[in-house]
Amino acid sequence: MSGLLALLDDVAALAKLAAAHVDDVAAQAGRVGVKVTASVIDDTAKAGSKSLGVVIDDTAVTPKYVQHLPAARELPIVWKIARGSIFNKLVILLPLALLLDNFAPWLMTPLLMLGGAYLCFEGAEKVAHLFLGHEEGAHEEPHELDAAQLEEQRVAGAIKTDFILSAEIMTIALAAIEAQGVLTRGVVLALVAIGITALVYGAVALLVKMDDAGLKLAQIGRLSATRAFGRWLVKAMPAIMTAISTIGTAAMLWVGGQIVTHGLEVLGFGAIAHFIETAATGAASLVGRAESAVEWIAVAALDGVFGLALGLGLMPIVGRVFVPAFAALRGKG
């Protein structure tokens, strides 16, 4: 009997020891889980912030695709474009980005620079059109298209444009992720893709319906102040859209210029990046107050100037080489 009691006592001791080990494992797992979660959140925030310039441009570009279409179709069109954007990011670009990251990481910097150069070109083209004008009717759509065909054409065009901007967003985001491991990097990239798409197209939906909301307030507002605000909103929307477009263009030049200068520095050509940094530091020291803020503004401005110069230099090359070549490939001469 005493032997049985001793055996039971030993079993109980082993059970306690096992339970203690389980508690330790659970505690360690919890700590690891917290660290992984914190790392994912931190990387997602960093990657999203790095893509901010492209996000602003994407938000500024998209509303034009619902212009001159029935108001009832505005939100459905935005939803169609958003679905296409998610497909672009998650189904096509995310796997491609992870494959390149794992098997050809040396391609990431040149691809980033290529995307940055494209942003510079787009921004410079908008600036050139602003000051020099462009041929009227050059981008007009065929008059024979009915509303359904026009909507389909607009959505297809928006999704193509989104693909280019999404590729830039995903590449910038991937370069900003510090976590290691394909799964973790993939999760962070997916979170960035979903979050940015929701942010961009949520903002676009609000923008395209803002004038309708203002008109409604002007018509049914109970207070005179409410009706006045509604009328102001309707009148102010063109100026607001112009301001957003201007900010988007500036962001394109800033981000594009920064990507190219940083890429050149990574590839061993750091003269431009060094000049910008030195000039910004000198400007900040002259001010004597809020030096960090002044230095950041100076770097962004100089990156934007470089981006504008690069974009203006690319415009004749694109117009005389790439556009004719692309047209020839499509059989349009």
Short mmCIF file of C-alpha atoms in Angstrom, two decimals:
data_model
loop_
_atom_site.label_atom_id
_atom_site.label_comp_id
_atom_site.label_asym_id
_atom_site.label_seq_id
_atom_site.Cartn_x
_atom_site.Cartn_y
_atom_site.Cartn_z
CA MET A 1 0.00 0.00 0.00
CA SER A 2 2.82 2.35 0.92
CA GLY A 3 4.44 1.58 -2.49
CA LEU A 4 1.22 2.53 -4.30
CA LEU A 5 1.00 5.78 -2.36
CA ALA A 6 4.61 6.57 -3.20
CA LEU A 7 3.93 5.87 -6.89
CA LEU A 8 0.89 8.17 -6.87
CA ASP A 9 2.95 10.84 -5.15
CA ASP A 10 5.62 10.57 -7.86
CA VAL A 11 2.96 10.77 -10.60
CA ALA A 12 1.54 13.89 -8.97
CA ALA A 13 5.00 15.47 -8.82
CA LEU A 14 5.59 14.67 -12.50
CA ALA A 15 2.21 16.18 -13.37
CA LYS A 16 3.10 19.36 -11.49
CA LEU A 17 6.44 19.52 -13.26
CA ALA A 18 4.76 19.02 -16.66
CA ALA A 19 2.20 21.69 -15.86
CA ALA A 20 4.99 24.09 -14.93
CA HIS A 21 6.73 23.39 -18.26
CA VAL A 22 3.46 23.94 -20.14
CA ASP A 23 3.00 27.27 -18.37
CA ASP A 24 6.54 28.30 -19.32
CA VAL A 25 5.98 27.28 -22.96
CA ALA A 26 2.68 29.17 -23.04
CA ALA A 27 4.31 32.26 -21.53
CA GLN A 28 7.15 32.11 -24.06
CA ALA A 29 4.68 31.61 -26.92
CA GLY A 30 2.66 34.56 -25.68
CA ARG A 31 5.76 36.75 -25.56
CA VAL A 32 6.82 35.62 -29.03
CA GLY A 33 3.29 36.23 -30.32
CA VAL A 34 3.28 39.73 -28.85
CA LYS A 35 6.70 40.44 -30.40
CA VAL A 36 5.62 39.09 -33.80
CA THR A 37 2.36 41.05 -33.69
CA ALA A 38 4.18 44.23 -32.66
CA SER A 39 6.75 43.68 -35.42
CA VAL A 40 4.03 43.17 -38.03
CA ILE A 41 2.15 46.28 -36.90
CA ASP A 42 5.36 48.35 -36.84
CA ASP A 43 6.44 47.15 -40.29
CA THR A 44 2.95 47.72 -41.68
CA ALA A 45 2.95 51.31 -40.37
CA LYS A 46 6.44 51.98 -41.77
CA ALA A 47 5.68 50.43 -45.14
CA GLY A 48 2.41 52.32 -45.42
CA SER A 49 4.02 55.65 -44.55
CA LYS A 50 6.78 55.11 -47.14
CA SER A 51 4.07 54.70 -49.79
CA LEU A 52 2.26 57.89 -48.77
CA GLY A 53 3.26 59.94 -51.81
CA VAL A 54 1.93 57.34 -54.25
CA VAL A 55 -1.24 56.97 -52.15
CA ILE A 56 -1.92 60.73 -52.38
CA ASP A 57 -1.45 60.59 -56.13
CA ASP A 58 -3.70 57.53 -56.46
CA THR A 59 -6.41 59.34 -54.49
CA ALA A 60 -6.02 62.45 -56.65
CA VAL A 61 -6.07 60.55 -59.97
CA THR A 62 -9.05 58.23 -59.47
CA PRO A 63 -11.98 60.73 -59.22
CA LYS A 64 -11.52 61.76 -62.87
CA TYR A 65 -12.77 58.32 -63.94
CA VAL A 66 -16.31 59.08 -62.72
CA GLN A 67 -16.57 62.55 -64.27
CA HIS A 68 -19.48 63.09 -66.72
CA LEU A 69 -21.14 59.80 -65.71
CA PRO A 70 -24.54 59.44 -63.94
CA ALA A 71 -24.34 60.24 -60.22
CA ALA A 72 -26.03 56.93 -59.38
CA ARG A 73 -23.12 55.06 -61.00
CA GLU A 74 -20.31 56.89 -59.16
CA LEU A 75 -20.04 54.62 -56.11
CA PRO A 76 -20.51 51.37 -58.12
CA ILE A 77 -17.68 52.49 -60.42
CA VAL A 78 -15.42 53.29 -57.46
CA TRP A 79 -16.23 49.85 -56.01
CA LYS A 80 -15.36 48.15 -59.33
CA ILE A 81 -12.02 49.96 -59.46
CA ALA A 82 -11.32 49.10 -55.80
CA ARG A 83 -11.96 45.40 -56.50
CA GLY A 84 -9.60 45.56 -59.48
CA SER A 85 -7.01 47.27 -57.27
CA ILE A 86 -7.21 44.53 -54.64
CA PHE A 87 -6.84 41.90 -57.38
CA ASN A 88 -3.81 43.75 -58.76
CA LYS A 89 -2.13 43.93 -55.36
CA LEU A 90 -2.96 40.57 -53.77
CA VAL A 91 -3.22 38.16 -56.71
CA ILE A 92 -0.61 39.53 -59.13
CA LEU A 93 1.83 41.89 -57.42
CA LEU A 94 2.20 40.34 -53.95
CA PRO A 95 3.39 36.89 -55.16
CA LEU A 96 5.58 38.54 -57.79
CA ALA A 97 7.15 40.87 -55.22
CA LEU A 98 7.88 37.98 -52.82
CA LEU A 99 9.41 35.89 -55.63
CA LEU A 100 11.70 38.75 -56.63
CA ASP A 101 12.55 39.44 -52.99
CA ASN A 102 13.64 35.83 -52.45
CA PHE A 103 15.19 34.84 -55.78
CA ALA A 104 16.32 38.11 -57.38
CA PRO A 105 16.67 40.74 -54.61
CA TRP A 106 19.23 42.60 -56.73
CA LEU A 107 16.36 43.56 -59.05
CA MET A 108 14.45 45.42 -56.33
CA THR A 109 16.53 48.63 -56.44
CA PRO A 110 16.44 48.97 -60.28
CA LEU A 111 12.69 48.25 -60.27
CA LEU A 112 12.15 50.83 -57.55
CA MET A 113 14.16 53.35 -59.57
CA LEU A 114 12.16 52.52 -62.70
CA GLY A 115 8.93 53.14 -60.80
CA GLY A 116 10.37 56.34 -59.32
CA ALA A 117 11.34 57.55 -62.79
CA TYR A 118 7.79 56.84 -63.96
CA LEU A 119 6.41 58.94 -61.09
CA CYS A 120 8.80 61.77 -62.04
CA PHE A 121 7.66 61.55 -65.67
CA GLU A 122 3.96 61.62 -64.70
CA GLY A 123 4.47 64.55 -62.34
CA ALA A 124 6.55 66.50 -64.87
CA GLU A 125 3.96 65.87 -67.57
CA LYS A 126 1.25 67.36 -65.35
CA VAL A 127 3.42 70.40 -64.62
CA ALA A 128 4.18 70.83 -68.34
CA HIS A 129 0.48 70.62 -69.22
CA LEU A 130 -0.28 73.19 -66.54
CA PHE A 131 2.17 75.77 -67.93
CA LEU A 132 2.32 74.86 -71.61
CA GLY A 133 -1.15 73.45 -72.18
CA HIS A 134 -1.88 70.45 -74.38
CA GLU A 135 -3.81 69.69 -77.49
CA GLU A 136 -7.51 69.95 -76.97
CA GLY A 137 -9.34 66.76 -77.66
CA ALA A 138 -6.19 64.66 -77.50
CA HIS A 139 -7.68 62.54 -74.74
CA GLU A 140 -11.36 62.83 -75.55
CA GLU A 141 -13.37 59.63 -75.63
CA PRO A 142 -15.33 58.55 -78.71
CA HIS A 143 -18.79 60.12 -78.85
CA GLU A 144 -20.42 56.91 -80.12
CA LEU A 145 -19.91 55.10 -76.80
CA ASP A 146 -23.07 54.71 -74.72
CA ALA A 147 -23.05 55.09 -70.91
CA ALA A 148 -22.42 51.38 -70.24
CA GLN A 149 -19.52 51.18 -72.70
CA LEU A 150 -18.04 54.42 -71.40
CA GLU A 151 -18.24 53.10 -67.84
CA GLU A 152 -16.57 49.85 -68.86
CA GLN A 153 -13.82 51.76 -70.67
CA ARG A 154 -13.27 54.09 -67.71
CA VAL A 155 -13.07 51.20 -65.22
CA ALA A 156 -10.59 49.30 -67.43
CA GLY A 157 -8.44 52.42 -67.79
CA ALA A 158 -8.53 53.11 -64.05
CA ILE A 159 -7.51 49.55 -63.20
CA LYS A 160 -4.58 49.75 -65.64
CA THR A 161 -3.41 53.01 -64.07
CA ASP A 162 -3.92 51.52 -60.61
CA PHE A 163 -1.72 48.55 -61.57
CA ILE A 164 1.25 50.85 -62.15
CA LEU A 165 0.68 52.81 -58.95
CA SER A 166 0.01 49.60 -56.99
CA ALA A 167 3.25 48.08 -58.27
CA GLU A 168 5.10 51.13 -56.97
CA ILE A 169 3.27 50.97 -53.63
CA MET A 170 4.03 47.27 -53.17
CA THR A 171 7.71 47.65 -54.13
CA ILE A 172 8.19 50.64 -51.79
CA ALA A 173 6.36 48.81 -49.00
CA LEU A 174 8.40 45.63 -49.42
CA ALA A 175 11.66 47.59 -49.32
CA ALA A 176 10.54 49.19 -46.02
CA ILE A 177 9.68 45.89 -44.26
CA GLU A 178 12.36 44.94 -41.72
CA ALA A 179 10.91 41.58 -40.62
CA GLN A 180 12.43 38.41 -42.03
CA GLY A 181 10.62 35.32 -43.30
CA VAL A 182 8.46 34.94 -46.38
CA LEU A 183 5.25 34.42 -44.40
CA THR A 184 5.71 37.48 -42.17
CA ARG A 185 6.73 39.71 -45.07
CA GLY A 186 3.78 38.42 -47.09
CA VAL A 187 1.35 39.14 -44.23
CA VAL A 188 2.72 42.67 -43.80
CA LEU A 189 2.52 43.31 -47.55
CA ALA A 190 -1.07 42.01 -47.66
CA LEU A 191 -2.06 44.26 -44.74
CA VAL A 192 -0.47 47.25 -46.47
CA ALA A 193 -2.28 46.40 -49.72
CA ILE A 194 -5.68 46.07 -48.05
CA GLY A 195 -5.22 49.11 -45.81
CA ILE A 196 -4.02 51.39 -48.60
CA THR A 197 -6.78 50.26 -50.97
CA ALA A 198 -9.42 50.91 -48.31
CA LEU A 199 -7.88 54.32 -47.56
CA VAL A 200 -7.59 55.40 -51.20
CA TYR A 201 -10.98 54.28 -52.44
CA GLY A 202 -12.77 55.24 -49.23
CA ALA A 203 -11.38 58.76 -49.69
CA VAL A 204 -12.30 58.70 -53.39
CA ALA A 205 -15.87 57.65 -52.57
CA LEU A 206 -16.17 60.55 -50.13
CA LEU A 207 -14.72 63.00 -52.64
CA VAL A 208 -16.97 62.05 -55.54
CA LYS A 209 -20.11 62.27 -53.37
CA MET A 210 -19.12 65.42 -51.49
CA ASP A 211 -20.84 67.78 -53.93
CA ASP A 212 -24.02 65.64 -53.77
CA ALA A 213 -23.91 65.82 -49.97
CA GLY A 214 -23.47 69.60 -50.17
CA LEU A 215 -26.41 69.92 -52.57
CA LYS A 216 -28.58 67.83 -50.24
CA LEU A 217 -27.64 69.99 -47.26
CA ALA A 218 -28.41 73.14 -49.24
CA GLN A 219 -31.87 71.77 -50.11
CA ILE A 220 -33.06 70.14 -46.87
CA GLY A 221 -30.92 71.74 -44.14
CA ARG A 222 -33.07 72.98 -41.26
CA LEU A 223 -30.67 75.72 -40.23
CA SER A 224 -29.58 78.56 -42.47
CA ALA A 225 -25.95 77.84 -41.48
CA THR A 226 -26.34 74.23 -42.62
CA ARG A 227 -27.79 75.29 -45.97
CA ALA A 228 -25.03 77.88 -46.39
CA PHE A 229 -22.39 75.24 -45.66
CA GLY A 230 -23.99 72.97 -48.26
CA ARG A 231 -23.87 75.72 -50.90
CA TRP A 232 -20.23 76.48 -49.98
CA LEU A 233 -19.35 72.80 -50.29
CA VAL A 234 -20.82 72.59 -53.79
CA LYS A 235 -18.93 75.70 -54.89
CA ALA A 236 -15.69 74.70 -53.16
CA MET A 237 -15.41 71.14 -54.54
CA PRO A 238 -13.71 72.15 -57.84
CA ALA A 239 -11.07 74.09 -55.86
CA ILE A 240 -10.69 71.20 -53.41
CA MET A 241 -10.18 68.71 -56.25
CA THR A 242 -7.63 71.05 -57.86
CA ALA A 243 -5.77 71.33 -54.54
CA ILE A 244 -5.74 67.54 -54.13
CA SER A 245 -4.45 67.14 -57.68
CA THR A 246 -1.69 69.71 -57.00
CA ILE A 247 -0.68 67.94 -53.79
CA GLY A 248 -0.70 64.64 -55.66
CA THR A 249 1.62 66.01 -58.36
CA ALA A 250 4.01 67.43 -55.76
CA ALA A 251 3.97 64.11 -53.92
CA MET A 252 4.75 62.23 -57.14
CA LEU A 253 7.79 64.40 -57.84
CA TRP A 254 9.00 64.25 -54.23
CA VAL A 255 8.61 60.48 -53.85
CA GLY A 256 9.87 59.72 -57.36
CA GLY A 257 12.92 61.93 -56.93
CA GLN A 258 13.67 60.45 -53.52
CA ILE A 259 13.43 56.88 -54.83
CA VAL A 260 15.78 57.56 -57.73
CA THR A 261 18.39 59.44 -55.66
CA HIS A 262 18.34 56.74 -52.97
CA GLY A 263 18.62 54.03 -55.62
CA LEU A 264 21.61 55.78 -57.20
CA GLU A 265 23.21 55.96 -53.75
CA VAL A 266 22.66 52.22 -53.20
CA LEU A 267 24.25 51.51 -56.59
CA GLY A 268 27.31 53.56 -55.69
CA PHE A 269 26.40 56.93 -57.23
CA GLY A 270 25.72 58.98 -54.12
CA ALA A 271 26.73 62.45 -55.33
CA ILE A 272 23.17 63.74 -55.81
CA ALA A 273 21.90 62.34 -52.50
CA HIS A 274 24.96 63.76 -50.71
CA PHE A 275 24.43 67.19 -52.29
CA ILE A 276 20.75 67.23 -51.25
CA GLU A 277 21.62 66.18 -47.69
CA THR A 278 24.39 68.78 -47.39
CA ALA A 279 22.22 71.58 -48.81
CA ALA A 280 19.31 70.66 -46.51
CA THR A 281 21.58 70.57 -43.46
CA GLY A 282 23.02 73.97 -44.40
CA ALA A 283 19.53 75.46 -44.84
CA ALA A 284 18.45 74.09 -41.45
CA SER A 285 21.52 75.54 -39.70
CA LEU A 286 20.82 78.99 -41.18
CA VAL A 287 17.30 79.04 -39.74
CA GLY A 288 18.38 78.07 -36.22
CA ARG A 289 14.88 76.96 -35.14
CA ALA A 290 13.00 73.75 -35.75
CA GLU A 291 16.06 72.47 -37.60
CA SER A 292 14.74 68.92 -38.05
CA ALA A 293 11.51 70.16 -39.65
CA VAL A 294 13.36 72.64 -41.90
CA GLU A 295 15.84 69.94 -42.95
CA TRP A 296 13.01 67.52 -43.82
CA ILE A 297 11.19 70.18 -45.86
CA ALA A 298 14.42 71.11 -47.66
CA VAL A 299 15.19 67.47 -48.51
CA ALA A 300 11.63 66.93 -49.79
CA ALA A 301 11.79 70.14 -51.87
CA LEU A 302 15.16 69.27 -53.40
CA ASP A 303 14.03 65.71 -54.10
CA GLY A 304 11.00 67.21 -55.83
CA VAL A 305 13.16 69.58 -57.90
CA PHE A 306 15.36 66.66 -58.95
CA GLY A 307 12.24 64.61 -59.75
CA LEU A 308 10.87 67.45 -61.90
CA ALA A 309 14.16 67.81 -63.79
CA LEU A 310 14.36 64.06 -64.37
CA GLY A 311 10.73 63.91 -65.50
CA LEU A 312 11.16 66.82 -67.93
CA GLY A 313 14.23 65.07 -69.34
CA LEU A 314 12.28 61.85 -69.80
CA MET A 315 9.31 63.48 -71.57
CA PRO A 316 10.89 63.77 -75.06
CA ILE A 317 12.35 60.26 -74.76
CA VAL A 318 8.96 58.79 -73.87
CA GLY A 319 7.16 60.85 -76.53
CA ARG A 320 9.55 60.09 -79.37
CA VAL A 321 10.68 56.55 -78.53
CA PHE A 322 8.39 54.63 -76.19
CA VAL A 323 4.99 55.94 -77.32
CA PRO A 324 5.62 55.25 -81.06
CA ALA A 325 7.08 51.83 -80.22
CA PHE A 326 4.05 50.96 -78.06
CA ALA A 327 1.66 52.18 -80.76
CA ALA A 328 3.50 50.08 -83.37
CA LEU A 329 3.22 46.99 -81.15
CA ARG A 330 -0.52 47.58 -80.88
CA GLY A 331 -0.77 47.93 -84.64
CA LYS A 332 -1.78 51.59 -84.59
CA GLY A 333 1.26 52.96 -86.46
#
